[in-house]
XYZ file of C-alpha atoms in Angstrom:
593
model
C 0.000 0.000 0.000
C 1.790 3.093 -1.043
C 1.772 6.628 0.988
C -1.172 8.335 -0.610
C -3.196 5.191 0.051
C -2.712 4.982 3.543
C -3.404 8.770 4.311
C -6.427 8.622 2.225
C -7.503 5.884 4.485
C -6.449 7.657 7.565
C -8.452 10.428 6.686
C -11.554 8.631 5.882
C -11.347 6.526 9.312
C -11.626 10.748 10.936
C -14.265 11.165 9.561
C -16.078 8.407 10.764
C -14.604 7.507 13.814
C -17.228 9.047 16.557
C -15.225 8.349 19.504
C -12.927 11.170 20.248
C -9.702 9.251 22.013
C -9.120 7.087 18.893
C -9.934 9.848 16.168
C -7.401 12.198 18.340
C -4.842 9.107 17.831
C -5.052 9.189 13.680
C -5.345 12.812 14.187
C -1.993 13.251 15.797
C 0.009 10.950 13.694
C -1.111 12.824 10.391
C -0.365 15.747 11.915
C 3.096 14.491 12.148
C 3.222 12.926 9.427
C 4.358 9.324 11.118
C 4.117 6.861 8.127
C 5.773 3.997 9.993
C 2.680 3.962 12.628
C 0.173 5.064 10.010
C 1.226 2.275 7.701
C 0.450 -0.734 10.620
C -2.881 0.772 11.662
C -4.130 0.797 8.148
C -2.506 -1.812 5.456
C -5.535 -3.738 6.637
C -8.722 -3.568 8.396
C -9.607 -5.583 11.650
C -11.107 -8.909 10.480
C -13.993 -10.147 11.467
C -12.974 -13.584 11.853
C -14.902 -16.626 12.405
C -14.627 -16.020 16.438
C -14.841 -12.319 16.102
C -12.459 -9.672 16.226
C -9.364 -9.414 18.623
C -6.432 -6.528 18.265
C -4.641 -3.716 19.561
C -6.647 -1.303 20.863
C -6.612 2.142 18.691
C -7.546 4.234 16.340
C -7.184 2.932 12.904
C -8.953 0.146 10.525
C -5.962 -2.448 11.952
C -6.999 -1.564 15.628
C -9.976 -2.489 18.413
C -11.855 0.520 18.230
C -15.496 1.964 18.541
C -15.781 2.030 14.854
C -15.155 -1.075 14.021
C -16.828 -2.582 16.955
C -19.649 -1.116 15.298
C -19.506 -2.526 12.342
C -18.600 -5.967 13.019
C -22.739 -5.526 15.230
C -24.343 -3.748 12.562
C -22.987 -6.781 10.088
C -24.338 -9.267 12.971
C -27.237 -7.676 13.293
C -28.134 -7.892 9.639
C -27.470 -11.459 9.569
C -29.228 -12.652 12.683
C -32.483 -10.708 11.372
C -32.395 -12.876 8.135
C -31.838 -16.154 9.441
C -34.464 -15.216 12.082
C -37.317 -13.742 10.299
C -40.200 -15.020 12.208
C -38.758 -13.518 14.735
C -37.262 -10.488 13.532
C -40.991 -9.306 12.293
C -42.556 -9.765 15.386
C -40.192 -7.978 17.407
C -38.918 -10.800 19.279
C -35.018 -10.768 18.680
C -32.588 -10.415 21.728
C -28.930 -10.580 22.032
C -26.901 -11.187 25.757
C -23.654 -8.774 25.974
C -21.149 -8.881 28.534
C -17.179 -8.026 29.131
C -14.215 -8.290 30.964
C -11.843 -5.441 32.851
C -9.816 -4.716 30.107
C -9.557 -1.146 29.011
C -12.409 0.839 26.831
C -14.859 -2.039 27.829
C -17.351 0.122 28.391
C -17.085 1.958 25.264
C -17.246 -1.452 23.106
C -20.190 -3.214 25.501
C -22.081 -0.015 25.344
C -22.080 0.604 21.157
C -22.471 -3.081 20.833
C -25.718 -2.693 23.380
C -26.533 0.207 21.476
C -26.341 -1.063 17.289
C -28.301 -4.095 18.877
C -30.898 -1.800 19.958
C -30.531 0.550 16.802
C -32.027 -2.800 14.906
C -34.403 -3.629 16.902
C -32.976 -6.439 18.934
C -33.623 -6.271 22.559
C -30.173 -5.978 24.371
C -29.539 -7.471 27.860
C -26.486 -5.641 29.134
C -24.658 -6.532 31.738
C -24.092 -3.712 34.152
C -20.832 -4.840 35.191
C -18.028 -7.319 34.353
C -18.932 -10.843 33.712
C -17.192 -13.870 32.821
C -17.538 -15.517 29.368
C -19.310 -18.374 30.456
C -21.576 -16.385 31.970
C -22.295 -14.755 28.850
C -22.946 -18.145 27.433
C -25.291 -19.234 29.694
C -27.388 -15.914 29.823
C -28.132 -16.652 26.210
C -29.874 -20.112 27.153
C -31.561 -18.543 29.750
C -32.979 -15.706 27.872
C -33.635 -17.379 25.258
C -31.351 -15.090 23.340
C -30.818 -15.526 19.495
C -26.861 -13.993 19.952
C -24.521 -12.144 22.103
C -20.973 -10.634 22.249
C -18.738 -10.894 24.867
C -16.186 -7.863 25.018
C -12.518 -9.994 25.752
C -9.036 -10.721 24.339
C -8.781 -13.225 27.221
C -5.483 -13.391 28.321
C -3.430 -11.921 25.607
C -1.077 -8.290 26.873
C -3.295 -5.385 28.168
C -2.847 -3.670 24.747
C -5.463 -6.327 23.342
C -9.468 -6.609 23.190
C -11.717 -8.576 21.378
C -14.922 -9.047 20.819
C -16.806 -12.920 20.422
C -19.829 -13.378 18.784
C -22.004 -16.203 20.137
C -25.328 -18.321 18.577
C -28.696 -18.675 19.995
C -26.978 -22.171 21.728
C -24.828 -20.280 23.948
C -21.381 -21.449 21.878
C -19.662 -19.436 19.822
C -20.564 -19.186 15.685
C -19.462 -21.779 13.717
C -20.085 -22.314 9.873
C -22.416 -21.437 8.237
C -22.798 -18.606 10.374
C -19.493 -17.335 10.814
C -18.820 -16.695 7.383
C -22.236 -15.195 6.483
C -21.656 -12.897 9.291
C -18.176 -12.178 7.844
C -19.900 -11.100 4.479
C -22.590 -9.160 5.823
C -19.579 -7.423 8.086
C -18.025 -6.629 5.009
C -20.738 -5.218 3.417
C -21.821 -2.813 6.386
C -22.339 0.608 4.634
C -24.496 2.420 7.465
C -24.690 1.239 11.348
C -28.121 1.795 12.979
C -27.782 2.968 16.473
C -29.436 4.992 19.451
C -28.819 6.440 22.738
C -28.046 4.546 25.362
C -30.899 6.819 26.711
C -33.571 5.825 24.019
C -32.213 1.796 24.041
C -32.957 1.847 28.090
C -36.157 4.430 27.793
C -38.076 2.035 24.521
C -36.960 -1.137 26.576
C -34.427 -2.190 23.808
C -31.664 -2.380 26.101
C -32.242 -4.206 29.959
C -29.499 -4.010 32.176
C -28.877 -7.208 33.581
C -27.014 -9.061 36.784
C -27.967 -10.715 39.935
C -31.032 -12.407 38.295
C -28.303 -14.376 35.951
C -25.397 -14.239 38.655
C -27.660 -16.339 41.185
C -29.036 -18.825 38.363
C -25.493 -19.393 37.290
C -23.796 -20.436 40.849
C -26.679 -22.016 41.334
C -26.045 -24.547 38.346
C -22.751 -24.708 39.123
C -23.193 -26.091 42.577
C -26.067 -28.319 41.055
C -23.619 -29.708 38.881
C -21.177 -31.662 41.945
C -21.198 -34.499 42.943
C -20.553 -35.014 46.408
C -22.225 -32.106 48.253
C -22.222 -34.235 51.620
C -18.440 -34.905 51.325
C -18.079 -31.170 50.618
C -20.458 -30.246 53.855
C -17.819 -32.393 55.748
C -15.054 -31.682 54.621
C -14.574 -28.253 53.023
C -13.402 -26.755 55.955
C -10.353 -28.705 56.544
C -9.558 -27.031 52.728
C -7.615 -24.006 52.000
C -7.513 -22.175 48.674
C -5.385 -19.436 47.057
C -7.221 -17.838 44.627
C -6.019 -15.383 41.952
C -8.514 -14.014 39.081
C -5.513 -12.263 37.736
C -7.527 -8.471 37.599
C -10.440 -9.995 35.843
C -13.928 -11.431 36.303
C -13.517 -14.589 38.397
C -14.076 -13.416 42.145
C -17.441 -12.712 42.011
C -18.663 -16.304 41.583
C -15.563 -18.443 42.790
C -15.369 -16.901 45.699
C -18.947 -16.815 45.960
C -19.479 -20.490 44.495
C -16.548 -22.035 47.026
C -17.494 -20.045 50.100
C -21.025 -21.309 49.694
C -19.972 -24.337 49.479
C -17.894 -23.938 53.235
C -14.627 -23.617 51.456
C -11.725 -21.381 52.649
C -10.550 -18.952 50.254
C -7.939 -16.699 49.866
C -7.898 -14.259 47.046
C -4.867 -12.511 46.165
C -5.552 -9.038 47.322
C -3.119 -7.119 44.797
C -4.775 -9.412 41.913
C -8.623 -9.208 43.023
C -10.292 -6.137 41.621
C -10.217 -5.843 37.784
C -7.833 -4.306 35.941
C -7.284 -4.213 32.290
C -3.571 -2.756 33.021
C -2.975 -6.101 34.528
C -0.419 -4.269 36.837
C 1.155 -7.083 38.826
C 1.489 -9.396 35.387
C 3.449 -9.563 32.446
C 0.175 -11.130 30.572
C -3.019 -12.716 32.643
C -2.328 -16.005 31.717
C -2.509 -19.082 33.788
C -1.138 -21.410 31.436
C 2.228 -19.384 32.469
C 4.512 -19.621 35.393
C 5.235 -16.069 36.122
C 1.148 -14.720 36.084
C 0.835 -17.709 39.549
C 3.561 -16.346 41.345
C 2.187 -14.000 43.705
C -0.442 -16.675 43.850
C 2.145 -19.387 44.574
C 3.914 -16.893 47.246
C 0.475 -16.472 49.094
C -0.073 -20.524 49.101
C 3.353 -20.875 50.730
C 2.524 -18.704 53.278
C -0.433 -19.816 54.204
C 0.274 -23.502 54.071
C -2.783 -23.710 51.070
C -3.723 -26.834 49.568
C -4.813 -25.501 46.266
C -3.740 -22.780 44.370
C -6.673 -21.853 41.945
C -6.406 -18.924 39.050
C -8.784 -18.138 36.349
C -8.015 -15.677 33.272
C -9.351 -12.482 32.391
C -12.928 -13.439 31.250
C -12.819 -16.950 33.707
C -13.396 -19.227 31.137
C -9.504 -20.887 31.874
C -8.707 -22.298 35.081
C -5.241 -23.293 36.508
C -3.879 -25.044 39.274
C -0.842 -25.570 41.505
C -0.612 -28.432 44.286
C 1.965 -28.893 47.119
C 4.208 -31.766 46.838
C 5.263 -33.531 49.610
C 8.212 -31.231 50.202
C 5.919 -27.964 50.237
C 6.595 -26.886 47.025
C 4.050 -25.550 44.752
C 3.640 -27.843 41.317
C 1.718 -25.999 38.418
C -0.472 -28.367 36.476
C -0.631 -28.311 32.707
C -3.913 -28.116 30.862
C -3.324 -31.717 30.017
C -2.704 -32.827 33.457
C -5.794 -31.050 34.586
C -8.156 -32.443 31.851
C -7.268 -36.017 32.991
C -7.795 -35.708 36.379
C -11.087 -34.170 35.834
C -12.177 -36.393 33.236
C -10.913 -39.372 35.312
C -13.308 -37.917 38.249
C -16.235 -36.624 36.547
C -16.424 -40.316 34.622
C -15.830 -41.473 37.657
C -18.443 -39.898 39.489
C -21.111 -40.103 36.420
C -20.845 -43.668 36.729
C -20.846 -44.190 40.212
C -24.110 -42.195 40.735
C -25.644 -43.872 37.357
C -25.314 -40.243 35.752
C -23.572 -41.584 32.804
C -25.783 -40.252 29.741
C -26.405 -43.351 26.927
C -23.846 -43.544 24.329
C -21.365 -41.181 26.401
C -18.982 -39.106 24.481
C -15.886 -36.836 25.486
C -14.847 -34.453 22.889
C -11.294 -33.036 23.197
C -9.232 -30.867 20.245
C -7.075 -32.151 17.984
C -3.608 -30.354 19.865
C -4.786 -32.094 23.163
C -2.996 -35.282 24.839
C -4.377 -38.458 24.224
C -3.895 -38.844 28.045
C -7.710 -38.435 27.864
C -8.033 -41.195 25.392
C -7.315 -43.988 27.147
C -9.332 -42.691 30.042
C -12.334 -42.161 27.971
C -11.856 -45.282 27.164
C -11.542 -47.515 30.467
C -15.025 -45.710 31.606
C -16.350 -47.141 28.152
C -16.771 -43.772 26.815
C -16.201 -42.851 23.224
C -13.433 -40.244 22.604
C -14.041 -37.729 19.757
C -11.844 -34.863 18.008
C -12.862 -31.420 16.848
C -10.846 -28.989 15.912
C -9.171 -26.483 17.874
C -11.191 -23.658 19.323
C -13.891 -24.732 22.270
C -16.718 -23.530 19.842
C -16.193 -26.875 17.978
C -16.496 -29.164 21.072
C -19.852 -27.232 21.543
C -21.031 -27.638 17.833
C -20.681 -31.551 18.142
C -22.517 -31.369 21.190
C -25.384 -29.544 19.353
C -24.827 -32.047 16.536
C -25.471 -35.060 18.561
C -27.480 -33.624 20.577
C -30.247 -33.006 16.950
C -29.253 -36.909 16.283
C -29.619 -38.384 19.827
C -26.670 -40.800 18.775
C -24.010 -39.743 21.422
C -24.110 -37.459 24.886
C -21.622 -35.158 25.872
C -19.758 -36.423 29.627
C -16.975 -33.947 29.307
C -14.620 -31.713 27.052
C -11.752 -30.245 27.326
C -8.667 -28.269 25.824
C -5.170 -28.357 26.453
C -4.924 -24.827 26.922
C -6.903 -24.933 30.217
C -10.141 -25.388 29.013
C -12.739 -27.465 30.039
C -16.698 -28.138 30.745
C -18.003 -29.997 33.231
C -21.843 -28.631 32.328
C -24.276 -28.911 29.291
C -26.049 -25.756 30.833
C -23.018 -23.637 29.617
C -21.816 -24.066 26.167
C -17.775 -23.078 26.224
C -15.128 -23.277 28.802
C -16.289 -22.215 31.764
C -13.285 -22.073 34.562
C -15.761 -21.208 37.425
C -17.224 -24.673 37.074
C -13.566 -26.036 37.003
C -12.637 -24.702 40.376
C -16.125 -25.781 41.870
C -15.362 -29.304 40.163
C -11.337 -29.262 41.201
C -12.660 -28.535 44.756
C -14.831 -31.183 45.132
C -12.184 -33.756 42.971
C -9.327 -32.666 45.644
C -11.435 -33.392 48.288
C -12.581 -36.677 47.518
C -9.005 -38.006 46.573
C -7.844 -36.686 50.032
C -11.147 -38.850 51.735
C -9.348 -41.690 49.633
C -6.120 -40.686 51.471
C -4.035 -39.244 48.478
C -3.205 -35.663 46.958
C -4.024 -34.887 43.337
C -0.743 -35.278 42.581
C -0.593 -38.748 43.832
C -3.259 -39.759 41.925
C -2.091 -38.105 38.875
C 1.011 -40.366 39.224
C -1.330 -43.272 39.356
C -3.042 -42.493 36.683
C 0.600 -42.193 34.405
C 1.401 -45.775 36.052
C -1.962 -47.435 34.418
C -2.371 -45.728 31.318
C 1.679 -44.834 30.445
C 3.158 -41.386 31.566
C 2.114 -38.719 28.762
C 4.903 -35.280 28.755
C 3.496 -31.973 26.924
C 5.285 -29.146 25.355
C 4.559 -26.425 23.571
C 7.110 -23.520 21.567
C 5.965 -20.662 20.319
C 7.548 -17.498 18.323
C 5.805 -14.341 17.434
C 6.165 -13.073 14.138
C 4.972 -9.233 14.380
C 4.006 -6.496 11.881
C 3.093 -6.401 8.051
C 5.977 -9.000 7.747
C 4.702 -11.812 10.240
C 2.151 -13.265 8.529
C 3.980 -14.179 5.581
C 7.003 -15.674 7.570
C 4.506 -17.740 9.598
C 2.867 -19.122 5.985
C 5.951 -19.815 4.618
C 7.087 -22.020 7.792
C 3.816 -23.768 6.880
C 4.192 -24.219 3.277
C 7.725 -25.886 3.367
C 6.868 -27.764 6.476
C 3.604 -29.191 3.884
C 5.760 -28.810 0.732
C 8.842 -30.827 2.446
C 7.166 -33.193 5.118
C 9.181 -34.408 8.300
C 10.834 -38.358 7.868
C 12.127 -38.220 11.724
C 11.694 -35.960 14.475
C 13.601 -36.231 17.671
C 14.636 -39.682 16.454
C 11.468 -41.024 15.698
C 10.020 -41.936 12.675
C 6.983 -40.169 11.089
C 4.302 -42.807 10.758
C 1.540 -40.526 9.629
C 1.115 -36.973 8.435
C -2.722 -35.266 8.966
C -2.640 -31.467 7.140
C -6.277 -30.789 8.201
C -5.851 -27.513 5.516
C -5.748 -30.382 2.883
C -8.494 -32.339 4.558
C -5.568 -35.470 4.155
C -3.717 -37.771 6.365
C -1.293 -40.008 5.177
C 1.711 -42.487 5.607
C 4.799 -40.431 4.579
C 6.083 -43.651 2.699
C 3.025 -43.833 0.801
C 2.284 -40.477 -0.044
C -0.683 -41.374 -2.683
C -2.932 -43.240 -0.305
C -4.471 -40.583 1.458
C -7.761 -40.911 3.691
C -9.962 -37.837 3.886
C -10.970 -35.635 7.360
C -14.163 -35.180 8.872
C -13.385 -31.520 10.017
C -13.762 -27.806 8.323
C -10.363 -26.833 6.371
C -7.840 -25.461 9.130
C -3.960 -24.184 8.884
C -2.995 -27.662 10.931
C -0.138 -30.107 10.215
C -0.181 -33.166 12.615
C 3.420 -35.234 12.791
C 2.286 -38.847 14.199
C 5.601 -40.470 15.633
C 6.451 -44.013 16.186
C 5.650 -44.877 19.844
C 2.929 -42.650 20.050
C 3.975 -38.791 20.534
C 2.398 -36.352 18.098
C 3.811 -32.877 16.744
C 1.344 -30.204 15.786
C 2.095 -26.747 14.202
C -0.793 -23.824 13.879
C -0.465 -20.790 13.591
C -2.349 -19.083 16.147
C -5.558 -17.086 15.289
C -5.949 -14.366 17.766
C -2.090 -13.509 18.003
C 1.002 -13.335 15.904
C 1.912 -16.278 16.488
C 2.951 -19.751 15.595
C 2.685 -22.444 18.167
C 4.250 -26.008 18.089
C 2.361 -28.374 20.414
C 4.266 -31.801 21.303
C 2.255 -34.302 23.307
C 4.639 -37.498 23.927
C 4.017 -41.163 25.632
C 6.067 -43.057 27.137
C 5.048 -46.491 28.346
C 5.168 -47.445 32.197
C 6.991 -50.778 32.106
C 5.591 -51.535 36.230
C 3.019 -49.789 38.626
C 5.799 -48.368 40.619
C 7.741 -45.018 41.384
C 11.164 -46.037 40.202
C 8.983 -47.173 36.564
C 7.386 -43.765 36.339
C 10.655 -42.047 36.891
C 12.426 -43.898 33.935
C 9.577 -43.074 32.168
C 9.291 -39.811 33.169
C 13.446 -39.333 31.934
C 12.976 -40.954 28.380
C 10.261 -38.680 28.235
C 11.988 -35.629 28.540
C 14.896 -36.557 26.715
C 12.681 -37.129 23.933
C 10.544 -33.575 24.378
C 13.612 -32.016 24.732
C 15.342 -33.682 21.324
C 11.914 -32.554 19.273
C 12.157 -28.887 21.056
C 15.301 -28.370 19.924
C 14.732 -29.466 15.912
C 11.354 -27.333 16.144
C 13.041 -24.422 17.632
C 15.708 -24.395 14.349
C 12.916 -24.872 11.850
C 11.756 -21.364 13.668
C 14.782 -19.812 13.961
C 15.787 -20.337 10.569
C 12.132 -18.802 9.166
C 12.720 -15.280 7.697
């Protein structure tokens, strides 16, 4: 895009921009002529994705701002009137919005409310900050036909986002998403009122404890054990961290209810979208627990417990026997909850007919063999929870299968039907109730995570990732992609490649027989899958809410006996063989230009 170009479109973003912070931003950077900004905030616009939108925040078509927020609703708006005309002639469309406590989320919740309202589709707002799953479930209980939730979940402060949602509570899939996308695109004029004339006409309803008491009531409808709980919850403590965002309302709520002690991190407890006391508010990472971690040593905890932003993740840390505090992947986590919630399902005769746990493709297998001890069928989806909610739908319509669980490796799981994404409020109900029942049975989770790695082999997961910023990233990141598809991989970290799935080809095949190929169930997706011998499998994606692309390697090593000096050989061969893969990966990355 050459110079004129881009101050042509700087201009015409002025004059439409209505929000005076970002205009002033384009304003200033004209004014001094500052091509190398100018150029970033408008070689592109802001897609509309098929999650949403999610960028900087700023002024500019390349940026989160109040324009474009607007137009992504008005283009939703359009579209959910024509696939719901009945509906949309009576009068009897409605849309759930709620956000998280990251910066200008009142500006974004309140035009979204407002373009909603501007085309005649009642608007329940949220009047303050409210998790994600939250959001989803105040569309089933409304009986809503969409909503938004304002979030970039835990990417950097500079990020928002903005997720659009179907009348099932999950996130738009296709066909949706990309008629959405097209009527986005072809947004020439956004509708829109006062917030005044929304609230006055009855277009938009501010909304909160009628939803907040009808979702912790669910959740606490969803346990188990609530005698074992009564009994024992007080001999728990918890350290909780919602890392500045939405979570404290309702764990704190959910857990105290239920007699538990909890500790909230008082520097980390009141939302934030600076995320002060954080590099990013992410509890898949080390460094966003440690004042969390810190607390639990002090106070001799038993849990640590953290959500993200918008509370649909949930991680964990556990004392080992020494004191120290042991962070639990997403993997790890997913087992033991699948282990206890199959468990528990079948011990109270819970378990649906035909049971099915749905897990994405970049998640261990851990879960497989699980699944598959309960007698539970174990499918794949895609990655992105949205996808373990649209087979849920989809056998739901059929009555073939029934969801018992789903989860993601990256801290992401459901223990509910009532809620239809990750919902890390139900976790940390669930993990309370799972920590206490293992210690009734006399072991820690961590103990019976070790059992579980003696009887179905000991399962290691890494993951590398390398940002590839600016106009410039995106093209690196596609080229990795195409010579890692063009080229192939015979061996990595001195295994051989068995099988090769490219989910963007809709293909998986045998490397040595290149022509035999077996077609994919799923949508078309920038995946490559490396299948190893002995059982570990390499995934590459680029990421798409970041600029990013991510390596994922889930490894299995057999456990020769049911005993600690096994596990540990295990455990070494293992990481000898994570870190031999690692290293490869990290020069195919380094080398990308």
């Amino acid at each position: 895009m050459d110079e004129k170009e881009i101050i042509s479109r700087a201009k015409q973003y002025v004059a439409e921009e209505k929000d005076e912070s970002f205009r002033k931003e384009v304003e200033e950077l004209l004014a001094k002529n500052d091509l190398a900004e100018l150029e970033d905030r408008f070689y592109q616009s802001l897609e509309f994705g098929t999650g949403g939108l999610r960028g900087v925040m700023g002024g500019g078509t390349n940026r989160m701002n109040t324009l474009n927020v607007s137009k992504a609703t008005q283009g939703l708006c359009n579209y959910i009137i024509k696939a719901f005309p009945k509906e949309a002639a009576e009068g009897k469309l409605s849309a759930c919005i709620a956000y998280d406590s990251r910066r200008n989320h009142d500006k974004f919740s309140d035009i979204t409310a407002r373009v909603f309202a501007g085309n005649g589709i009642k608007a329940y707002l949220f009047t303050g900050m409210r998790p994600t799953p939250e959001l989803s479930f105040a569309i089933r209980y409304f009986g809503a036909k969409t909503g938004v939730v304002v979030t970039a979940s835990h990417n950097p402060p500079k990020y928002n986002g903005y997720k659009a949602y179907w009348d099932d509570g999950a996130q738009v899939v296709e066909p949706h998403d990309k008629g959405i996308i097209d009527e986005v695109n072809a947004v020439t004029e956004v509708k829109t009122v006062t917030r005044e004339e929304g609230i006055k006409s009855g277009k938009i309803v501010l909304v909160d404890k009628e939803v907040d008491e009808k979702f912790q009531e669910m959740i606490k409808n969803n346990l188990y054990r609530p005698e074992l709980i009564k009994e024992k919850a007080s001999s728990v403590k918890v350290v909780y961290t919602p890392l500045h965002g939405t979570g404290a309302m309702h764990v704190e709520k959910v857990l105290g209810d239920l007699g538990l002690n909890v500790i909230t991190v008082p520097e980390q407890r009141e939302g934030d979208g600076d995320f002060p006391t954080v590099e990013k508010p992410n509890p898949e990472e080390a460094p966003a627990l440690k004042m969390a971690v810190e607390l639990a040593k002090k106070e001799k905890a038993d849990v640590v417990m953290a959500t993200d932003p918008d509370a649909d993740r949930f991680g964990t840390a556990f004392p080992d026997k020494d004191g120290n505090y042991v962070l639990v992947s997403g993997n790890q986590m997913g087992a033991l909850l699948a282990d206890y919630v199959l468990l528990s399902k079948k011990e109270f005769n819970k378990m649906p007919k035909n049971p099915m746990l749905i897990r994405s493709i970049v998640t261990s297998p851990f879960v497989d063999a699980i699944a598959a001890n309960y007698g539970v069928s174990l499918e794949e989806v895609l990655t992105g929870f949205k996808w373990i909610a649209y087979l849920e739908r989809e056998c739901e319509k059929t009555g073939e299968k029934n969801y018992a669980f789903g989860l993601e490796e990256s801290y992401g799981y459901l223990v509910e039907t009532e809620v239809r994404d990750k919902d890390g409020v139900s976790a940390a109900a669930m993990c309370a109730e799972m920590t206490l029942y293992w210690a009734s049975q006399g072991k820690s989770l961590l103990e019976h995570l070790n059992d579980l790695y003696k009887k179905y082999g000991y399962f290691e997961d890494r993951s590398i990732s390398k940002y590839f910023e600016g106009v410039t990233g995106p093209k690196i990141m596609g080229g990795i992609m195409t010579k890692l598809r063009e080229e192939g991989l015979k061996t990595l970290g001195g295994k051989k490649v068995l099988k090769i799935r490219d989910i963007q080809q809709s293909v998986e095949f045998d490397p040595a027989n290149p022509g035999a190929k077996t077609s994919l169930p799923w949508p078309k997706s920038n995946v490559l899958q490396f299948f190893l011998e002995g059982g570990t499998i390499v995934s590459a994606r680029p990421s798409g809410t970041e600029p990013k692309i991510k390596f994922y390697i889930n490894s299995r090593v057999p456990v020769s006996a049911a005993t600690d000096d096994a596990l540990a050989a295990a455990r070494k061969e293992a990481a000898t063989l994570c870190d031999n893969i690692s290293t490869e990966i990290k020069a195919i990355l380094d080398a990308a230009k």
